[in-house]
Amino acid sequence: MGYRLSKHDFSELLHKLQEDNKVYGPTCKEKKGTFSANDLVVYDQVADLNDLELTTKTKFSPKEIIFPIRQTMFYFTEDQQQIPQVDEESIIIFLRPCDRNAVKRLDEIFLENGPEEDIYYQRLRDKVKFFVLECTTGFDSCFCVTMDSNRVEPEEYTAFLRFEEDELECEVTDPDLEHLIQELGSEIEFNPQFKEEDETEVNLPPKEEITNDLFEHQLWTDYTRRCIACGRCNTACPTCSCFTVKDIVYEENSNCGERQRMWAGCHIDGFTEMAGGHNFRDEYGDRMRYKTMHKIYDFNERFGFDMCVGCGRCDDICPEYISFSNCINKLNQIIEEGE
Amino acid sequence: MAVNVEDNPYRAQSAEIIDIKQETDVEYTFRLAANMDLNCGQFLEVSIPGFGEAPISVSDFGTDWLELTIRRVGDLTDKIHELGIGDKLYLRGPYGNGFSLEEFKHRNLIIAAGGTGLAPVRSVINYFYDHPTEVNDFELLMGFKDPDSLLFERDIDRWKEKLEVLITVDQTCGVWGECVGLITEHIPKVNLSDVENTEVIVVGPPLMMKHTIKEFKKLNVPDDKIWVSYERKMHCGLGKCGHCKIEDNYVCVDGPVYNYAEIKDLKD
């Protein structure tokens, strides 16, 4: 059912929801950007509707809320292993359709791939309610329509929100939330709108024409020269889910410590390094090839849909101005021209 | 519904070390008291709290024990080498598919192993050593860097009694009674008169596997008669951490054992 209510009332509702929920959304940290007088737009907890930054794309995705950058798996003391507890509150995340679709990719890896679910991911993921922000224009580097991640289905969100001047319109799928909103707003006819056209033109190569011959192409050598293997594209990506497990011991008492996992990235040195020092992708261009194929081909071969959601964050963040959408286009061009 | 954290696939169980055998200067085989439902060629995530975790092949197993052959190459394995009988290691698994022995029964089997690549096939060799009537013809080729790098010498002496065994070392000095030269140089010696009924297992370092397979191909062994076991970096064993992925394959869950025909075109 759809409702219209004032922003003021919605803000009040948000305060109320915070009694049982941690609420996250895109926020703007004034003058906290990399350069002087630059703002930093990132996901963080929001206390008030005014905290939401709705006009700029976040530098990083909301994935860190359910897949933290660094996460303790066990505390250990001699023979004892203890699993850390998580907060009791549920989690509300305000996010755009591309990022909601990105969570679907994370679900596939953490909950579906392999013999068992990843309980660390699952116990946070189970707490999440998604408040999807309507996004019909996107930003200049996005290509979600091409990646088929511009839309979300009602079962994928608790609320779908359209912000207007002083009011907002929404669709609510959760009966408890609906009960609260009914008291504040008026019923309306509401149909979620989605982005229908990408500003950035991206031509996905046909899957059946992607062959191993492409792995040897000059295209990747060019990236060997340009990429500096900083891994920012991996960290900014809402679907990159790789991690490394590492033990630390406390300085005060080396009998006690933690087993932690932290984000890992296929562009970063050491990603494939085995005991003894053998690496499988020394060349940075090979890492670009590996990531590109994973995002638009390999994942699809295994799970039936592309991994990349076309948010364009990797393009925005690369210090070498490498554009992933350009890379996809070049690959498509190479195939079309039959080089 | 709350997730039961106790039912945690990342939780390791402790296992007591009941025997230790020195193989080389840097490799030891640890026998652990553990009752796991294992296949030949599977691996475990082995850890010591505070020193980390690593994927290690099970190099042999019985009903209430298993063996891990561990080379000293890093923080964790250095620490493991300090342990003695009665100390504990932490294990989780087993992971991966392992070898399907049914594929090799009543056929000619050739195993070509390089260095520590012998560890994941040692239990296969021991199985057919113990059940010689279940295999037609069995040849074992082993390549090591030098005579000091030989693994499982006590097994090799035993295997020689019943099996066709060829050992070669890349280089030698002093008195050396076996072959010298890369394993690839000795492949033409194997009996491939009945290729259709022969299965070949190749395990070892990436370069050794590549060239060994090439030699078998020259002798007209079809791709689907060749079996390999891949080693990759792994941090979970559960298809999550991503380190071991090759194209759409997760070596930890789809491998580490593959039929060569299925993966020959995969590129890391």
Coordinates of C-alpha atoms in Angstrom, one line a residue:
Chain A
M1 CA 0.0 0.0 0.0
G2 CA 1.2 3.6 -0.8
Y3 CA 1.2 6.5 1.6
R4 CA 2.0 10.2 1.5
L5 CA 3.3 11.9 4.6
S6 CA 5.3 15.0 5.6
K7 CA 9.0 14.8 6.0
H8 CA 8.5 16.1 9.5
D9 CA 6.3 13.1 10.4
F10 CA 8.6 10.7 8.7
S11 CA 11.5 12.1 10.7
E12 CA 9.5 11.5 13.9
L13 CA 8.9 8.0 12.7
L14 CA 12.6 7.5 12.2
H15 CA 13.3 8.6 15.7
K16 CA 10.8 6.0 16.9
L17 CA 12.3 3.3 14.8
Q18 CA 15.6 3.9 16.4
E19 CA 14.4 2.4 19.6
D20 CA 14.8 -1.1 18.1
N21 CA 16.8 -0.4 15.0
K22 CA 20.2 0.9 14.0
V23 CA 19.5 3.1 11.0
Y24 CA 22.1 3.6 8.3
G25 CA 22.0 5.7 5.2
P26 CA 24.2 7.9 2.9
T27 CA 25.6 10.8 4.9
C28 CA 27.8 13.8 4.1
K29 CA 30.8 14.5 6.3
E30 CA 31.6 18.1 5.7
K31 CA 35.2 18.8 4.8
K32 CA 36.2 15.3 5.7
G33 CA 37.1 14.4 2.1
T34 CA 40.5 13.4 0.8
F35 CA 41.3 17.0 -0.3
S36 CA 41.0 20.2 1.7
A37 CA 37.4 21.6 1.8
N38 CA 36.1 18.4 0.1
D39 CA 33.2 16.6 1.6
L40 CA 33.1 12.8 2.2
V41 CA 29.9 11.1 1.3
V42 CA 29.7 7.7 3.0
Y43 CA 27.3 5.3 4.7
D44 CA 26.9 5.9 8.4
Q45 CA 24.3 5.8 11.1
V46 CA 21.6 8.5 10.8
A47 CA 19.7 10.0 13.7
D48 CA 17.5 12.2 11.6
L49 CA 16.0 12.5 8.1
N50 CA 18.2 15.6 7.7
D51 CA 21.3 13.4 8.1
L52 CA 20.5 11.6 4.8
E53 CA 22.5 12.8 1.8
L54 CA 20.2 12.2 -1.1
T55 CA 21.9 14.1 -4.0
T56 CA 25.4 12.6 -4.1
K57 CA 26.6 9.1 -4.7
T58 CA 28.4 7.5 -1.7
K59 CA 32.1 6.8 -2.1
F60 CA 31.7 3.3 -0.6
S61 CA 28.7 1.1 -0.6
P62 CA 26.6 -0.1 2.3
K63 CA 28.2 -3.6 2.2
E64 CA 30.4 -2.8 5.2
I65 CA 27.2 -2.8 7.4
I66 CA 26.7 -6.5 6.9
F67 CA 30.2 -7.5 5.8
P68 CA 32.4 -5.3 8.0
I69 CA 35.9 -4.3 6.8
R70 CA 37.3 -6.1 9.8
Q71 CA 35.3 -8.6 11.8
T72 CA 36.3 -10.7 14.8
M73 CA 35.4 -14.4 14.2
F74 CA 36.7 -15.7 17.5
Y75 CA 38.2 -14.5 20.7
F76 CA 40.6 -17.1 22.0
T77 CA 42.3 -17.7 25.3
E78 CA 44.4 -20.9 25.5
D79 CA 41.9 -23.7 24.7
Q80 CA 38.8 -21.5 24.7
Q81 CA 37.3 -20.0 21.6
Q82 CA 34.5 -17.5 22.0
I83 CA 32.3 -16.2 19.2
P84 CA 31.6 -12.4 19.6
Q85 CA 28.0 -11.4 20.1
V86 CA 26.2 -9.0 17.9
D87 CA 23.9 -6.1 18.9
E88 CA 20.3 -7.0 19.5
E89 CA 18.9 -4.2 17.4
S90 CA 17.7 -4.7 13.9
I91 CA 19.2 -2.8 11.1
I92 CA 17.6 -0.4 8.6
I93 CA 19.5 0.6 5.5
F94 CA 18.5 3.4 3.2
L95 CA 19.9 2.5 -0.2
R96 CA 19.4 2.7 -3.9
P97 CA 18.2 -0.2 -6.2
C98 CA 21.7 -0.9 -7.4
D99 CA 23.0 -1.3 -3.9
R100 CA 20.0 -3.5 -3.0
N101 CA 20.8 -5.7 -6.0
A102 CA 24.4 -5.8 -4.8
V103 CA 23.3 -7.4 -1.5
K104 CA 21.7 -10.1 -3.6
R105 CA 25.2 -10.8 -5.0
L106 CA 26.7 -10.9 -1.5
D107 CA 23.9 -13.3 -0.4
E108 CA 24.8 -15.6 -3.3
I109 CA 28.4 -15.9 -2.1
F110 CA 27.9 -15.9 1.6
L111 CA 24.7 -17.9 1.9
E112 CA 24.4 -20.1 -1.3
N113 CA 27.9 -20.9 -2.5
G114 CA 29.8 -23.8 -0.9
P115 CA 28.5 -26.4 1.5
E116 CA 27.3 -24.1 4.4
E117 CA 26.1 -20.6 5.1
D118 CA 28.5 -18.0 6.5
I119 CA 27.1 -17.4 9.9
Y120 CA 28.9 -14.1 10.5
Y121 CA 27.2 -12.7 7.4
Q122 CA 23.9 -14.4 8.0
R123 CA 23.4 -13.2 11.5
L124 CA 23.8 -9.5 10.4
R125 CA 21.9 -10.0 7.1
D126 CA 18.9 -11.5 8.9
K127 CA 18.5 -8.3 10.9
V128 CA 18.4 -6.0 7.9
K129 CA 15.3 -4.1 6.6
F130 CA 15.9 -2.3 3.3
F131 CA 14.4 1.2 2.8
V132 CA 14.9 1.6 -1.0
L133 CA 15.4 5.2 -2.2
E134 CA 13.8 5.8 -5.6
C135 CA 16.5 6.6 -8.1
T136 CA 15.3 7.5 -11.6
T137 CA 18.3 9.5 -12.9
G138 CA 21.3 8.0 -11.2
F139 CA 24.7 9.7 -11.6
D140 CA 26.9 10.2 -14.6
S141 CA 29.1 7.1 -14.2
C142 CA 26.3 4.6 -13.4
F143 CA 25.1 1.9 -15.7
C144 CA 22.6 -0.1 -13.7
V145 CA 20.1 -0.4 -16.5
T146 CA 22.7 -2.3 -18.6
M147 CA 23.5 -4.5 -15.6
D148 CA 19.9 -5.2 -15.0
S149 CA 20.1 -3.9 -11.4
N150 CA 17.9 -0.8 -11.8
R151 CA 14.8 -2.5 -10.4
V152 CA 13.8 -4.0 -7.1
E153 CA 10.8 -6.3 -6.3
P154 CA 8.5 -5.6 -3.3
E155 CA 9.8 -8.7 -1.5
E156 CA 13.3 -7.2 -1.6
Y157 CA 12.3 -4.1 0.5
T158 CA 10.5 -3.1 3.6
A159 CA 9.8 0.4 2.3
F160 CA 10.3 2.1 -1.0
L161 CA 10.6 5.9 -0.7
R162 CA 10.2 8.9 -3.1
F163 CA 11.3 12.2 -1.6
E164 CA 9.6 15.4 -2.7
E165 CA 9.9 19.0 -1.5
D166 CA 8.3 18.8 1.9
E167 CA 6.7 15.4 1.7
L168 CA 7.5 11.9 0.8
E169 CA 5.6 9.1 -0.8
C170 CA 6.3 5.5 0.0
E171 CA 5.2 2.0 -0.4
V172 CA 5.4 -0.2 2.7
T173 CA 5.5 -4.0 2.6
D174 CA 5.9 -4.7 6.4
P175 CA 2.7 -4.8 8.3
D176 CA 4.2 -3.4 11.5
L177 CA 5.7 -0.4 9.8
E178 CA 2.5 0.1 7.8
H179 CA 0.6 0.3 11.0
L180 CA 2.9 3.2 12.2
I181 CA 2.7 5.0 8.8
Q182 CA -1.1 4.7 8.6
E183 CA -1.4 7.0 11.6
L184 CA 0.8 9.6 10.1
G185 CA 0.0 9.8 6.4
S186 CA -2.7 9.4 3.8
E187 CA -3.2 6.5 1.5
I188 CA -2.3 7.0 -2.1
E189 CA -1.7 5.1 -5.3
F190 CA 2.0 4.4 -5.4
N191 CA 4.0 2.9 -8.2
P192 CA 7.8 2.7 -7.7
Q193 CA 9.7 4.3 -10.6
F194 CA 13.1 3.1 -11.8
K195 CA 15.9 4.4 -13.9
E196 CA 15.2 3.4 -17.5
E197 CA 18.2 4.7 -19.4
D198 CA 21.9 5.0 -18.6
E199 CA 23.8 8.2 -19.2
T200 CA 27.0 6.1 -19.6
E201 CA 26.6 3.9 -22.6
V202 CA 27.9 0.4 -21.8
N203 CA 27.8 -2.5 -24.3
L204 CA 28.1 -5.8 -22.6
P205 CA 29.8 -8.4 -24.8
P206 CA 27.6 -11.3 -25.6
K207 CA 28.5 -14.1 -23.2
E208 CA 28.8 -16.8 -25.9
E209 CA 31.5 -14.8 -27.6
I210 CA 33.7 -14.5 -24.5
T211 CA 36.6 -16.9 -25.0
N212 CA 40.0 -17.5 -23.5
D213 CA 41.6 -16.0 -26.6
L214 CA 40.6 -12.6 -25.1
F215 CA 42.8 -13.3 -22.0
E216 CA 45.9 -12.8 -24.1
H217 CA 44.8 -9.6 -25.7
Q218 CA 46.9 -6.4 -25.6
L219 CA 44.0 -4.7 -23.8
W220 CA 45.1 -6.2 -20.5
T221 CA 48.8 -5.3 -21.0
D222 CA 47.7 -1.6 -21.2
Y223 CA 46.2 -2.0 -17.7
T224 CA 49.5 -3.5 -16.5
R225 CA 51.0 -0.1 -17.2
R226 CA 48.1 2.0 -15.8
C227 CA 46.9 0.1 -12.7
I228 CA 48.9 0.6 -9.5
A229 CA 47.2 -2.3 -7.7
C230 CA 45.9 -0.1 -4.9
G231 CA 42.6 -2.1 -4.7
R232 CA 40.4 0.9 -4.3
C233 CA 38.1 -0.5 -7.0
N234 CA 37.7 -3.6 -4.8
T235 CA 36.9 -1.8 -1.6
A236 CA 34.5 0.6 -3.3
C237 CA 32.7 -2.2 -5.1
P238 CA 29.4 -3.1 -3.4
T239 CA 29.8 -6.7 -4.6
C240 CA 33.4 -7.5 -3.9
S241 CA 33.2 -10.1 -1.1
C242 CA 36.7 -11.6 -0.8
F243 CA 38.3 -11.7 2.6
T244 CA 41.5 -12.8 4.3
V245 CA 41.6 -14.5 7.7
K246 CA 44.3 -13.5 10.1
D247 CA 45.1 -14.1 13.8
I248 CA 46.3 -11.3 16.1
V249 CA 47.5 -11.7 19.7
Y250 CA 47.2 -9.0 22.4
E251 CA 50.4 -7.2 23.3
E252 CA 49.7 -7.5 27.0
N253 CA 49.1 -11.2 26.9
S254 CA 50.1 -13.4 24.0
N255 CA 47.9 -16.3 25.2
C256 CA 44.9 -14.2 24.2
G257 CA 43.9 -12.9 20.8
E258 CA 41.5 -12.9 18.0
R259 CA 40.9 -14.6 14.7
Q260 CA 39.7 -11.8 12.4
R261 CA 38.7 -11.6 8.8
M262 CA 39.2 -8.5 6.7
W263 CA 38.4 -7.4 3.2
A264 CA 40.7 -8.6 0.5
G265 CA 40.9 -7.6 -3.1
C266 CA 42.1 -9.4 -6.3
H267 CA 44.0 -6.3 -7.4
I268 CA 46.1 -6.2 -4.3
D269 CA 49.5 -7.9 -4.0
G270 CA 49.4 -11.2 -2.2
F271 CA 45.8 -12.1 -3.1
T272 CA 46.9 -15.4 -4.7
E273 CA 50.3 -15.8 -3.0
M274 CA 50.7 -19.3 -1.6
A275 CA 53.1 -20.6 1.1
G276 CA 56.5 -20.5 -0.6
G277 CA 55.8 -17.3 -2.5
H278 CA 54.1 -18.5 -5.7
N279 CA 51.7 -16.0 -7.2
F280 CA 49.2 -16.7 -10.0
R281 CA 48.7 -13.1 -11.3
D282 CA 51.8 -11.1 -11.0
E283 CA 50.9 -8.7 -13.8
Y284 CA 48.4 -6.0 -12.8
G285 CA 46.7 -6.3 -16.2
D286 CA 46.0 -10.0 -15.4
R287 CA 44.3 -8.8 -12.2
M288 CA 42.1 -6.4 -14.3
R289 CA 41.2 -9.2 -16.6
Y290 CA 40.4 -11.5 -13.7
K291 CA 38.2 -8.9 -12.0
T292 CA 36.4 -7.9 -15.3
M293 CA 35.7 -11.5 -16.2
H294 CA 34.4 -12.2 -12.7
K295 CA 32.1 -9.2 -12.7
I296 CA 30.5 -9.7 -16.1
Y297 CA 31.1 -13.3 -17.0
D298 CA 32.3 -15.9 -14.4
F299 CA 29.8 -15.1 -11.7
N300 CA 27.0 -15.3 -14.2
E301 CA 28.2 -18.7 -15.4
R302 CA 27.9 -20.0 -11.9
F303 CA 24.9 -18.1 -10.5
G304 CA 22.9 -17.0 -13.5
F305 CA 23.2 -13.2 -13.2
D306 CA 26.0 -10.7 -13.5
M307 CA 27.9 -9.7 -10.5
C308 CA 28.6 -6.0 -11.5
V309 CA 25.6 -3.8 -10.7
G310 CA 26.9 -0.8 -12.6
C311 CA 27.1 1.6 -9.7
G312 CA 30.2 3.1 -11.2
R313 CA 32.0 3.6 -7.9
C314 CA 35.2 1.9 -9.2
D315 CA 35.4 4.5 -11.9
D316 CA 34.8 7.3 -9.5
I317 CA 37.5 6.1 -7.0
C318 CA 40.4 5.0 -9.3
P319 CA 43.4 7.3 -8.8
E320 CA 44.6 6.3 -12.3
Y321 CA 41.3 7.2 -13.9
I322 CA 40.7 3.6 -15.1
S323 CA 37.1 3.2 -16.1
F324 CA 35.5 -0.2 -15.7
S325 CA 32.7 0.7 -18.1
N326 CA 35.3 1.7 -20.7
C327 CA 37.0 -1.6 -20.2
I328 CA 33.7 -3.5 -20.8
N329 CA 33.2 -1.4 -24.0
K330 CA 36.7 -2.0 -25.2
L331 CA 36.2 -5.7 -24.7
N332 CA 33.0 -5.6 -26.6
Q333 CA 34.6 -3.7 -29.4
I334 CA 37.4 -6.2 -29.6
I335 CA 34.9 -9.0 -30.0
E336 CA 32.8 -7.1 -32.5
E337 CA 35.8 -6.3 -34.6
G338 CA 37.0 -9.9 -34.3
E339 CA 40.6 -8.9 -33.4
Chain B
M1 CA 15.0 -16.7 13.6
A2 CA 18.3 -16.4 15.4
V3 CA 21.4 -17.9 13.8
N4 CA 23.0 -20.6 15.9
V5 CA 26.6 -19.4 16.3
E6 CA 27.6 -22.7 17.9
D7 CA 26.9 -24.4 14.6
N8 CA 29.7 -22.5 13.1
P9 CA 31.6 -23.9 10.1
Y10 CA 34.7 -21.7 11.0
R11 CA 35.0 -23.3 14.4
A12 CA 38.0 -25.6 14.6
Q13 CA 38.3 -28.7 16.8
S14 CA 41.4 -29.6 18.7
A15 CA 43.3 -32.8 17.8
E16 CA 46.2 -34.4 19.7
I17 CA 49.5 -35.1 18.0
I18 CA 50.2 -38.8 18.5
D19 CA 53.3 -39.2 16.4
I20 CA 55.8 -37.1 14.4
K21 CA 58.0 -38.4 11.6
Q22 CA 60.7 -36.3 10.1
E23 CA 60.7 -36.4 6.3
T24 CA 63.3 -33.8 5.3
D25 CA 65.0 -30.8 6.9
V26 CA 61.9 -28.8 6.5
E27 CA 59.1 -31.3 6.3
Y28 CA 57.5 -33.3 9.0
T29 CA 54.5 -35.6 9.1
F30 CA 52.2 -35.2 12.1
R31 CA 49.9 -38.0 13.0
L32 CA 46.8 -36.7 14.8
A33 CA 44.1 -38.5 16.8
A34 CA 41.0 -37.6 14.9
N35 CA 37.9 -39.3 13.6
M36 CA 36.8 -37.7 10.4
D37 CA 34.9 -38.9 7.4
L38 CA 37.6 -38.5 4.8
N39 CA 38.2 -39.0 1.1
C40 CA 41.7 -39.4 -0.4
G41 CA 42.9 -36.0 -1.6
Q42 CA 40.7 -33.8 0.7
F43 CA 42.3 -31.1 2.8
L44 CA 41.8 -29.5 6.2
E45 CA 42.1 -26.0 7.5
V46 CA 44.7 -26.3 10.1
S47 CA 45.4 -23.7 12.8
I48 CA 47.0 -22.7 16.0
P49 CA 45.2 -19.8 17.7
G50 CA 47.4 -16.7 17.4
F51 CA 49.4 -18.0 14.5
G52 CA 46.7 -18.4 11.8
E53 CA 45.2 -21.0 9.6
A54 CA 46.3 -22.8 6.4
P55 CA 44.8 -25.4 4.0
I56 CA 46.8 -28.6 4.3
S57 CA 46.2 -31.9 2.4
V58 CA 45.6 -35.0 4.4
S59 CA 48.5 -37.2 3.5
D60 CA 47.0 -40.4 4.9
F61 CA 44.3 -41.5 7.3
G62 CA 42.8 -44.4 9.2
T63 CA 39.6 -44.8 11.2
D64 CA 40.8 -42.8 14.3
W65 CA 43.9 -40.9 13.0
L66 CA 45.0 -38.8 10.1
E67 CA 48.4 -37.5 8.9
L68 CA 49.4 -34.0 7.7
T69 CA 52.8 -33.5 6.0
I70 CA 53.8 -29.9 6.7
R71 CA 56.6 -27.9 5.3
R72 CA 58.1 -25.1 7.4
V73 CA 57.4 -22.0 5.2
G74 CA 55.7 -19.4 7.4
D75 CA 54.5 -18.2 10.8
L76 CA 52.0 -21.0 11.3
T77 CA 54.0 -23.8 10.0
D78 CA 57.1 -22.6 11.9
K79 CA 55.0 -22.8 15.0
I80 CA 53.6 -26.2 14.1
H81 CA 57.2 -27.5 13.8
E82 CA 57.8 -26.5 17.4
L83 CA 55.0 -28.9 18.6
G84 CA 55.6 -32.3 20.1
I85 CA 53.7 -35.5 20.8
G86 CA 50.8 -34.7 23.1
D87 CA 50.4 -31.1 21.8
K88 CA 47.3 -30.0 20.0
L89 CA 46.5 -28.7 16.5
Y90 CA 43.2 -27.2 15.5
L91 CA 41.4 -28.7 12.5
R92 CA 38.2 -28.0 10.6
G93 CA 37.0 -29.8 7.5
P94 CA 37.5 -32.0 5.6
Y95 CA 37.1 -29.8 2.5
G96 CA 37.0 -30.3 -1.2
N97 CA 36.0 -33.3 -3.3
G98 CA 39.0 -35.6 -3.1
F99 CA 39.8 -38.5 -5.5
S100 CA 37.0 -40.9 -6.5
L101 CA 38.7 -44.3 -6.1
E102 CA 36.0 -45.9 -8.2
E103 CA 37.4 -44.1 -11.3
F104 CA 40.7 -46.1 -10.9
K105 CA 39.5 -49.5 -9.8
H106 CA 40.2 -52.4 -12.2
R107 CA 42.1 -50.1 -14.5
N108 CA 45.8 -49.3 -15.1
L109 CA 46.8 -46.4 -12.8
I110 CA 49.8 -44.1 -13.3
I111 CA 50.6 -41.5 -10.6
A112 CA 53.1 -38.8 -11.4
A113 CA 53.9 -36.7 -8.3
G114 CA 56.3 -33.9 -7.8
G115 CA 57.7 -33.0 -4.4
T116 CA 55.0 -32.3 -1.8
G117 CA 52.4 -33.2 -4.5
L118 CA 52.9 -36.7 -3.2
A119 CA 51.0 -35.8 0.0
P120 CA 47.5 -35.6 -1.4
V121 CA 47.9 -38.9 -3.4
R122 CA 49.7 -40.9 -0.7
S123 CA 46.4 -42.2 0.6
V124 CA 45.5 -43.3 -2.9
I125 CA 48.8 -45.2 -3.3
N126 CA 48.3 -46.8 0.2
Y127 CA 44.8 -47.9 -0.7
F128 CA 45.9 -49.7 -3.8
Y129 CA 49.0 -51.1 -2.0
D130 CA 46.6 -52.6 0.5
H131 CA 44.1 -53.7 -2.2
P132 CA 46.3 -54.8 -5.1
T133 CA 43.6 -56.9 -6.7
E134 CA 41.5 -53.8 -7.2
V135 CA 43.8 -52.3 -9.7
N136 CA 45.2 -53.9 -12.9
D137 CA 48.6 -52.2 -13.2
F138 CA 50.0 -49.5 -11.0
E139 CA 53.0 -47.3 -11.8
L140 CA 54.3 -44.6 -9.6
L141 CA 56.6 -41.8 -10.7
M142 CA 58.0 -39.5 -8.2
G143 CA 60.2 -36.4 -8.8
F144 CA 62.1 -34.6 -6.1
K145 CA 64.5 -31.7 -6.2
D146 CA 67.4 -33.7 -4.8
P147 CA 68.0 -36.9 -2.7
D148 CA 67.6 -34.9 0.6
S149 CA 64.0 -33.8 -0.5
L150 CA 62.6 -37.3 -0.6
L151 CA 59.3 -37.7 1.3
F152 CA 57.8 -40.8 2.8
E153 CA 60.9 -43.0 2.4
R154 CA 59.5 -45.6 4.7
D155 CA 56.4 -45.9 2.5
I156 CA 58.5 -45.9 -0.7
D157 CA 60.4 -48.9 0.5
R158 CA 57.2 -50.7 1.2
W159 CA 55.5 -49.6 -2.1
K160 CA 58.5 -50.9 -4.0
E161 CA 57.7 -54.4 -2.9
K162 CA 54.4 -54.5 -4.7
L163 CA 54.3 -51.5 -7.1
E164 CA 56.2 -50.3 -10.0
V165 CA 58.1 -47.3 -8.6
L166 CA 60.3 -44.8 -10.3
I167 CA 62.1 -42.1 -8.4
T168 CA 64.0 -39.3 -10.0
V169 CA 65.7 -36.2 -8.6
D170 CA 66.3 -33.0 -10.6
Q171 CA 69.9 -32.9 -9.5
T172 CA 72.2 -35.1 -7.4
C173 CA 75.6 -35.2 -5.9
G174 CA 77.5 -38.1 -4.4
V175 CA 76.0 -41.6 -4.4
W176 CA 72.5 -41.8 -5.7
G177 CA 70.9 -45.1 -6.7
E178 CA 67.8 -43.8 -8.5
C179 CA 67.2 -41.8 -11.7
V180 CA 68.4 -38.3 -12.3
G181 CA 66.6 -35.6 -14.3
L182 CA 63.1 -34.0 -14.4
I183 CA 60.1 -36.3 -14.0
T184 CA 59.1 -35.3 -17.6
E185 CA 62.2 -37.1 -19.0
H186 CA 61.0 -40.4 -17.5
I187 CA 57.4 -40.4 -18.7
P188 CA 58.2 -42.2 -22.0
K189 CA 59.2 -45.2 -19.9
V190 CA 55.8 -45.8 -18.5
N191 CA 53.6 -48.6 -19.9
L192 CA 50.8 -47.0 -22.0
S193 CA 50.1 -50.0 -24.2
D194 CA 46.5 -49.9 -23.2
V195 CA 45.7 -46.1 -23.1
E196 CA 42.0 -46.6 -23.1
N197 CA 42.1 -48.5 -19.8
T198 CA 44.6 -46.2 -18.2
E199 CA 44.0 -43.4 -15.8
V200 CA 46.8 -40.9 -15.0
I201 CA 47.0 -38.7 -11.8
V202 CA 49.4 -35.7 -12.0
V203 CA 50.1 -33.7 -8.8
G204 CA 52.8 -31.2 -8.0
P205 CA 54.0 -27.6 -8.4
P206 CA 52.2 -25.7 -11.2
L207 CA 55.1 -25.9 -13.7
M208 CA 55.7 -29.6 -13.1
M209 CA 52.1 -30.3 -13.7
K210 CA 51.9 -28.3 -16.9
H211 CA 54.9 -30.1 -18.4
T212 CA 54.1 -33.5 -17.1
I213 CA 50.6 -33.3 -18.6
K214 CA 52.2 -32.2 -21.9
E215 CA 54.4 -35.3 -21.9
F216 CA 51.4 -37.6 -21.3
K217 CA 49.5 -35.8 -24.1
K218 CA 52.4 -36.6 -26.4
L219 CA 51.9 -40.2 -25.6
N220 CA 48.2 -39.9 -26.7
V221 CA 46.7 -40.0 -23.2
P222 CA 43.2 -38.3 -23.7
D223 CA 42.4 -35.3 -21.5
D224 CA 39.6 -37.2 -19.7
K225 CA 42.0 -39.9 -18.5
I226 CA 44.1 -37.3 -16.7
W227 CA 43.4 -36.2 -13.1
V228 CA 45.0 -33.4 -11.2
S229 CA 44.8 -31.8 -7.8
Y230 CA 45.2 -28.0 -7.6
E231 CA 46.8 -26.1 -4.8
R232 CA 45.6 -22.5 -4.3
K233 CA 45.6 -19.9 -1.6
M234 CA 42.5 -20.4 0.6
H235 CA 41.2 -18.7 3.7
C236 CA 37.8 -20.4 4.2
G237 CA 37.5 -23.8 2.5
L238 CA 33.8 -23.0 2.1
G239 CA 33.5 -21.1 -1.2
K240 CA 33.3 -17.6 0.4
C241 CA 36.8 -16.0 0.7
G242 CA 37.4 -15.9 -3.0
H243 CA 41.2 -16.5 -3.1
C244 CA 41.1 -19.9 -4.8
K245 CA 38.6 -18.9 -7.6
I246 CA 39.6 -19.7 -11.2
E247 CA 37.1 -18.4 -13.6
D248 CA 33.7 -19.8 -12.4
N249 CA 35.4 -22.5 -10.2
Y250 CA 36.0 -22.5 -6.5
V251 CA 38.9 -24.9 -6.0
C252 CA 38.0 -25.4 -2.3
V253 CA 34.5 -26.7 -3.1
D254 CA 34.6 -27.8 -6.8
G255 CA 38.2 -29.2 -6.5
P256 CA 40.9 -29.6 -5.5
V257 CA 40.7 -32.8 -7.6
Y258 CA 39.6 -32.2 -11.2
N259 CA 39.4 -34.2 -14.4
Y260 CA 41.8 -32.4 -16.7
A261 CA 39.3 -32.3 -19.6
E262 CA 37.0 -30.1 -17.4
I263 CA 39.6 -27.5 -16.4
K264 CA 42.3 -27.6 -19.0
D265 CA 41.1 -24.3 -20.5
L266 CA 40.8 -22.5 -17.2
K267 CA 43.2 -19.6 -16.7
D268 CA 44.0 -18.1 -13.3

